């Protein structure tokens, strides 16, 4: 972003990704926070009333993120994750703002065995994935030009419940952990995703940041950390890193197939995202997932 002050309306402002956005926002970015119970992205009147504060950027971190809960809360999931982003696109069009929306690797079926590109066919296996895909479609079909949809995966960070914190808690309670080893993806630190979102926003002001940057920087991007692992490998790394600073009870971590840990929502077996488009557009490198996990532990140690 340029040095001019920018107003950024942050929706879902109390959530995990939004916590990193607030921490890492550039100095010229003035954040206005909105979240339940005062603000609901499915409430048309409330959304359109944001016009009065004239944000330059609308950043949507609001979502119904309980993946298994979505299976029984179909209507709520479709409203929050699907129709809500459509309303935000209408708002952005009305005031000529940039909309940044966050989506998920769960829009894919997981049939591939090499990283998913932005243009790969989708095939969500769960209601959550379907509802997030609907959100993408609502934005694209709205006709809004100035949007970034950023698909990400396996998020963890400060300010939210996540797999890293769950593994640490369980490792303090139990001697043995069984973790699914046949779903592969990439963990993503919310701080890295927040930095990536602000980097994408710089393209709005400097469309020729890289010689390979296309004329319009807007559109769909994938961003996760670099590399890939199974949930079991992620858990093993979490325990290895956590044991350096925490007293843990766990002695064994066992790999299991998905069938041994059945959940209501089906997950893709493979959902690694290709970051090529992001890297070419921004000229930036993407941190490797273990390296980012170490930084998260460094950050976390100062706070817990
Ligand atoms: N977490 C992951 O592993 C992951 C992976 C891929 C993509 N994503 C996507 O990344 C984004 C951020 O995820 P996150 O993990 O930071 O989510 P989060 O921690 O669950 O935060 C979501 C926030 O949105 C709020 N919210 C829910 N419904 C709302 C509504 N109708 N109106 C306004 N606010 C509402 C939530 O409030 P309540 O807490 O009160 O419900 C919460 O504060 C989401 O779009 C998510 O789909 C997440």
XYZ file of C-alpha atoms and ligand atoms in Angstrom:
352
model
C 0.000 0.000 0.000
C 1.111 3.569 -0.603
C 1.970 5.911 2.248
C -1.550 7.419 2.104
C -3.692 6.294 5.026
C -5.946 3.373 4.075
C -9.094 2.327 5.899
C -9.407 -1.427 6.187
C -12.704 -2.947 7.363
C -11.762 -6.232 9.072
C -14.643 -8.710 9.288
C -14.444 -11.641 11.691
C -12.025 -9.424 13.601
C -11.935 -11.616 16.741
C -10.822 -14.757 14.919
C -7.408 -16.392 14.542
C -6.327 -15.018 11.150
C -7.711 -11.583 12.024
C -5.486 -11.592 15.133
C -2.422 -11.810 12.861
C -3.860 -9.197 10.487
C -4.220 -6.731 13.383
C -0.688 -7.502 14.579
C 0.981 -7.126 11.178
C -1.013 -4.350 9.515
C 1.267 -1.715 7.985
C 1.455 1.620 9.751
C -0.580 3.355 7.045
C -3.461 0.947 7.515
C -6.257 2.066 9.798
C -8.242 -1.002 10.879
C -11.941 -0.902 11.686
C -12.968 -4.172 13.389
C -16.300 -5.961 12.981
C -17.462 -9.316 14.379
C -20.371 -11.122 15.977
C -22.499 -10.368 17.941
C -22.595 -6.713 16.831
C -21.892 -7.327 13.172
C -23.056 -10.251 11.031
C -21.835 -10.641 7.437
C -25.132 -12.327 6.546
C -27.105 -9.237 7.599
C -27.557 -7.208 4.422
C -28.458 -4.002 6.261
C -25.390 -4.216 8.499
C -23.089 -5.018 5.584
C -24.340 -2.211 3.357
C -24.174 0.227 6.285
C -20.374 -0.148 6.128
C -20.556 2.203 3.147
C -20.840 5.067 5.622
C -17.306 4.527 6.918
C -15.977 4.282 3.320
C -13.289 1.603 3.713
C -10.667 1.328 0.963
C -10.219 -2.372 1.701
C -12.726 -4.945 2.981
C -10.892 -7.944 4.418
C -13.117 -10.911 5.159
C -11.799 -13.230 7.856
C -15.353 -14.049 9.010
C -16.452 -17.613 8.408
C -18.244 -20.535 9.978
C -15.085 -22.609 10.394
C -16.380 -25.630 12.327
C -15.839 -28.110 9.484
C -17.736 -30.969 11.130
C -20.417 -28.629 12.511
C -21.164 -27.514 8.933
C -22.384 -31.041 8.129
C -25.422 -30.532 10.380
C -25.639 -26.719 10.014
C -25.932 -26.691 6.246
C -28.043 -23.521 5.991
C -25.875 -21.548 8.410
C -22.707 -22.627 6.554
C -24.143 -21.595 3.182
C -25.281 -18.245 4.545
C -22.049 -17.292 6.354
C -19.480 -18.844 3.993
C -21.474 -18.541 0.768
C -23.976 -15.689 0.689
C -22.085 -13.407 3.123
C -19.117 -12.956 0.734
C -21.633 -12.145 -2.024
C -22.980 -9.278 0.084
C -19.440 -8.074 0.693
C -18.831 -8.046 -3.071
C -21.922 -5.851 -3.504
C -20.610 -3.519 -0.827
C -17.146 -3.370 -2.426
C -18.686 -2.596 -5.845
C -20.852 0.160 -4.386
C -17.919 2.035 -2.845
C -15.138 0.946 -5.250
C -13.246 -0.817 -2.458
C -10.874 -3.782 -2.771
C -12.319 -7.012 -1.340
C -9.964 -9.588 0.135
C -11.640 -12.903 0.891
C -10.065 -16.004 2.426
C -11.002 -19.456 1.150
C -9.792 -22.987 1.652
C -8.000 -26.051 0.245
C -11.186 -27.974 1.141
C -12.735 -26.773 -2.163
C -10.671 -29.586 -3.733
C -11.452 -33.303 -3.801
C -7.891 -34.385 -3.043
C -7.594 -36.697 -6.058
C -4.399 -35.026 -7.323
C -0.936 -36.029 -6.167
C 0.828 -32.802 -7.072
C 0.101 -29.266 -5.850
C -3.234 -27.728 -6.785
C -3.166 -24.672 -9.043
C -5.777 -21.916 -8.948
C -7.430 -23.087 -12.168
C -7.668 -26.766 -11.197
C -11.207 -28.170 -11.061
C -12.797 -28.024 -7.624
C -14.756 -30.842 -6.003
C -15.494 -30.195 -2.343
C -16.158 -33.298 -0.254
C -17.830 -31.537 2.675
C -20.558 -28.978 3.339
C -17.847 -26.620 4.607
C -15.933 -26.981 1.319
C -19.139 -26.489 -0.698
C -20.075 -23.401 1.300
C -16.608 -21.856 0.892
C -16.714 -22.589 -2.838
C -20.119 -20.891 -3.014
C -18.529 -17.816 -1.384
C -15.857 -17.725 -4.104
C -18.517 -18.060 -6.806
C -20.688 -15.316 -5.343
C -17.738 -12.899 -5.459
C -16.656 -13.867 -8.973
C -20.174 -13.756 -10.441
C -20.914 -10.378 -8.750
C -18.891 -8.661 -11.464
C -16.565 -7.051 -8.932
C -13.119 -6.576 -10.507
C -11.105 -5.521 -7.480
C -10.996 -8.712 -5.420
C -8.402 -11.096 -4.081
C -9.611 -14.556 -3.118
C -6.826 -16.286 -1.198
C -7.167 -20.039 -0.637
C -5.142 -21.336 2.267
C -4.779 -24.532 4.304
C -4.271 -25.979 7.811
C -4.073 -22.611 9.617
C -2.618 -22.188 13.093
C -1.633 -19.113 15.017
C -2.263 -17.036 18.103
C -5.825 -16.166 19.025
C -7.620 -19.319 17.983
C -8.043 -23.008 18.659
C -6.019 -25.012 16.156
C -4.240 -28.331 15.560
C -0.951 -27.167 17.115
C -2.595 -26.170 20.382
C -4.734 -29.329 20.410
C -1.640 -31.542 19.993
C 0.219 -29.728 22.775
C -2.764 -30.087 25.124
C -3.154 -33.803 24.314
C 0.607 -34.369 24.652
C 0.381 -33.042 28.212
C -2.591 -35.291 29.060
C -1.733 -38.622 27.362
C 1.219 -40.946 26.847
C 0.087 -42.029 23.385
C -1.390 -40.092 20.468
C -2.866 -41.571 17.293
C -2.859 -39.209 14.320
C -4.109 -39.586 10.740
C -1.268 -40.275 8.302
C -3.109 -40.545 4.957
C -4.167 -36.927 4.472
C -1.435 -34.662 3.119
C -1.442 -30.892 3.030
C 0.537 -27.912 4.251
C 0.336 -26.217 7.644
C 0.196 -22.427 7.411
C 1.123 -19.927 10.114
C -1.415 -17.104 10.252
C 1.409 -14.535 10.446
C 2.749 -15.726 7.068
C -0.715 -15.571 5.516
C -1.312 -12.091 6.936
C 2.029 -10.928 5.448
C 1.061 -12.502 2.117
C -2.282 -10.673 2.110
C -0.584 -7.329 2.762
C 1.970 -8.159 0.052
C -0.827 -8.842 -2.446
C -2.392 -5.510 -1.491
C 0.846 -3.725 -2.403
C 0.274 -4.913 -6.002
C -2.775 -2.652 -6.165
C -0.514 0.390 -5.940
C 2.517 -1.061 -7.701
C 1.191 -3.314 -10.446
C 4.643 -3.660 -11.947
C 6.350 -4.870 -8.789
C 7.658 -7.804 -10.799
C 8.317 -7.823 -14.561
C 6.095 -10.890 -14.751
C 3.188 -9.271 -12.914
C 0.036 -9.400 -15.060
C -1.667 -6.047 -15.821
C -4.372 -6.644 -13.208
C -3.141 -8.063 -9.925
C -6.629 -9.104 -8.835
C -8.079 -12.602 -8.816
C -7.668 -15.979 -7.160
C -4.428 -16.946 -5.371
C -3.203 -19.905 -3.379
C -1.102 -19.323 -0.292
C 0.124 -21.803 2.316
C 3.538 -22.420 3.765
C 6.026 -24.299 1.578
C 6.369 -28.104 1.734
C 3.923 -30.858 2.597
C 3.228 -33.365 5.346
C 0.545 -35.609 6.772
C -1.289 -34.694 9.988
C 0.832 -37.380 11.686
C 4.071 -35.789 10.458
C 2.775 -32.376 11.511
C 1.952 -33.734 14.976
C 5.391 -35.355 15.304
C 7.081 -32.048 14.432
C 4.863 -30.133 16.868
C 5.751 -32.534 19.682
C 9.473 -32.431 18.797
C 9.513 -28.635 18.840
C 7.205 -28.244 21.865
C 9.277 -30.678 23.958
C 12.163 -28.176 23.899
C 10.216 -25.704 26.020
C 7.332 -27.670 27.575
C 7.008 -30.657 29.844
C 5.047 -33.282 27.901
C 3.655 -36.653 28.971
C 3.446 -38.206 25.494
C 5.828 -41.082 24.677
C 4.384 -42.523 21.456
C 2.796 -40.955 18.394
C 1.175 -43.538 16.144
C 0.188 -43.061 12.487
C -3.351 -44.235 11.697
C -5.535 -44.278 8.573
C -8.508 -41.904 8.294
C -10.911 -44.838 8.824
C -9.632 -45.222 12.386
C -10.549 -41.611 13.217
C -13.920 -41.088 11.506
C -15.311 -37.551 11.504
C -18.633 -36.249 10.126
C -16.994 -34.225 7.305
C -14.889 -35.920 4.619
C -11.486 -34.299 4.079
C -9.336 -34.352 0.929
C -6.523 -36.939 1.066
C -4.227 -34.452 -0.645
C -4.622 -30.663 -0.644
C -1.173 -29.144 -1.134
C -1.508 -25.750 -2.844
C 0.860 -24.435 -5.514
C 2.146 -20.953 -4.631
C 3.637 -20.283 -8.067
C 1.120 -17.596 -9.027
C 1.656 -15.736 -5.737
C 5.454 -15.992 -6.034
C 5.522 -14.761 -9.630
C 3.094 -11.898 -8.931
C 4.872 -10.667 -5.799
C 8.469 -11.766 -6.282
C 8.331 -13.120 -2.719
C 9.514 -16.432 -1.305
C 7.243 -18.553 0.886
C 8.552 -19.810 4.253
C 8.830 -23.571 4.760
C 6.275 -24.981 7.227
C 8.738 -26.311 9.852
C 10.607 -23.002 9.902
C 7.337 -21.112 10.447
C 6.303 -23.530 13.194
C 9.585 -22.703 14.981
C 8.810 -18.983 14.719
C 5.309 -19.601 16.051
C 6.801 -21.420 19.053
C 9.158 -18.504 19.612
C 6.250 -16.076 19.517
C 4.028 -18.307 21.631
C 6.652 -18.795 24.357
C 6.595 -15.061 25.043
C 2.823 -15.061 25.470
C 1.777 -18.249 27.348
N -8.590 -22.502 10.303
C -8.153 -23.163 9.215
O -7.481 -24.206 9.314
C -8.467 -22.643 7.839
C -7.972 -23.344 6.730
C -8.251 -22.844 5.450
C -9.000 -21.686 5.303
N -9.477 -21.047 6.413
C -10.258 -19.827 6.213
O -9.519 -18.766 6.777
C -10.405 -17.763 7.265
C -10.043 -17.405 8.699
O -10.146 -18.593 9.481
P -9.883 -18.570 11.061
O -9.383 -19.923 11.410
O -9.141 -17.362 11.456
O -11.389 -18.475 11.580
P -11.927 -18.219 13.066
O -10.819 -18.162 14.044
O -13.035 -19.213 13.272
O -12.540 -16.760 12.952
C -13.730 -16.505 12.271
C -14.375 -15.302 12.913
O -15.557 -15.010 12.172
C -16.602 -14.803 13.100
N -17.884 -15.060 12.461
C -18.536 -16.229 12.304
N -19.710 -16.031 11.690
C -19.798 -14.698 11.451
C -20.788 -13.869 10.873
N -21.935 -14.369 10.399
N -20.558 -12.537 10.799
C -19.417 -12.003 11.279
N -18.447 -12.727 11.854
C -18.637 -14.062 11.939
C -16.295 -15.787 14.206
O -17.034 -15.468 15.360
P -17.451 -16.683 16.367
O -16.165 -17.243 16.857
O -18.264 -15.985 17.403
O -18.228 -17.660 15.538
C -14.799 -15.568 14.361
O -14.502 -14.458 15.168
C -11.815 -18.325 7.068
O -12.343 -17.845 5.874
C -11.584 -19.808 6.926
O -12.615 -20.430 6.164
C -9.218 -21.484 7.671
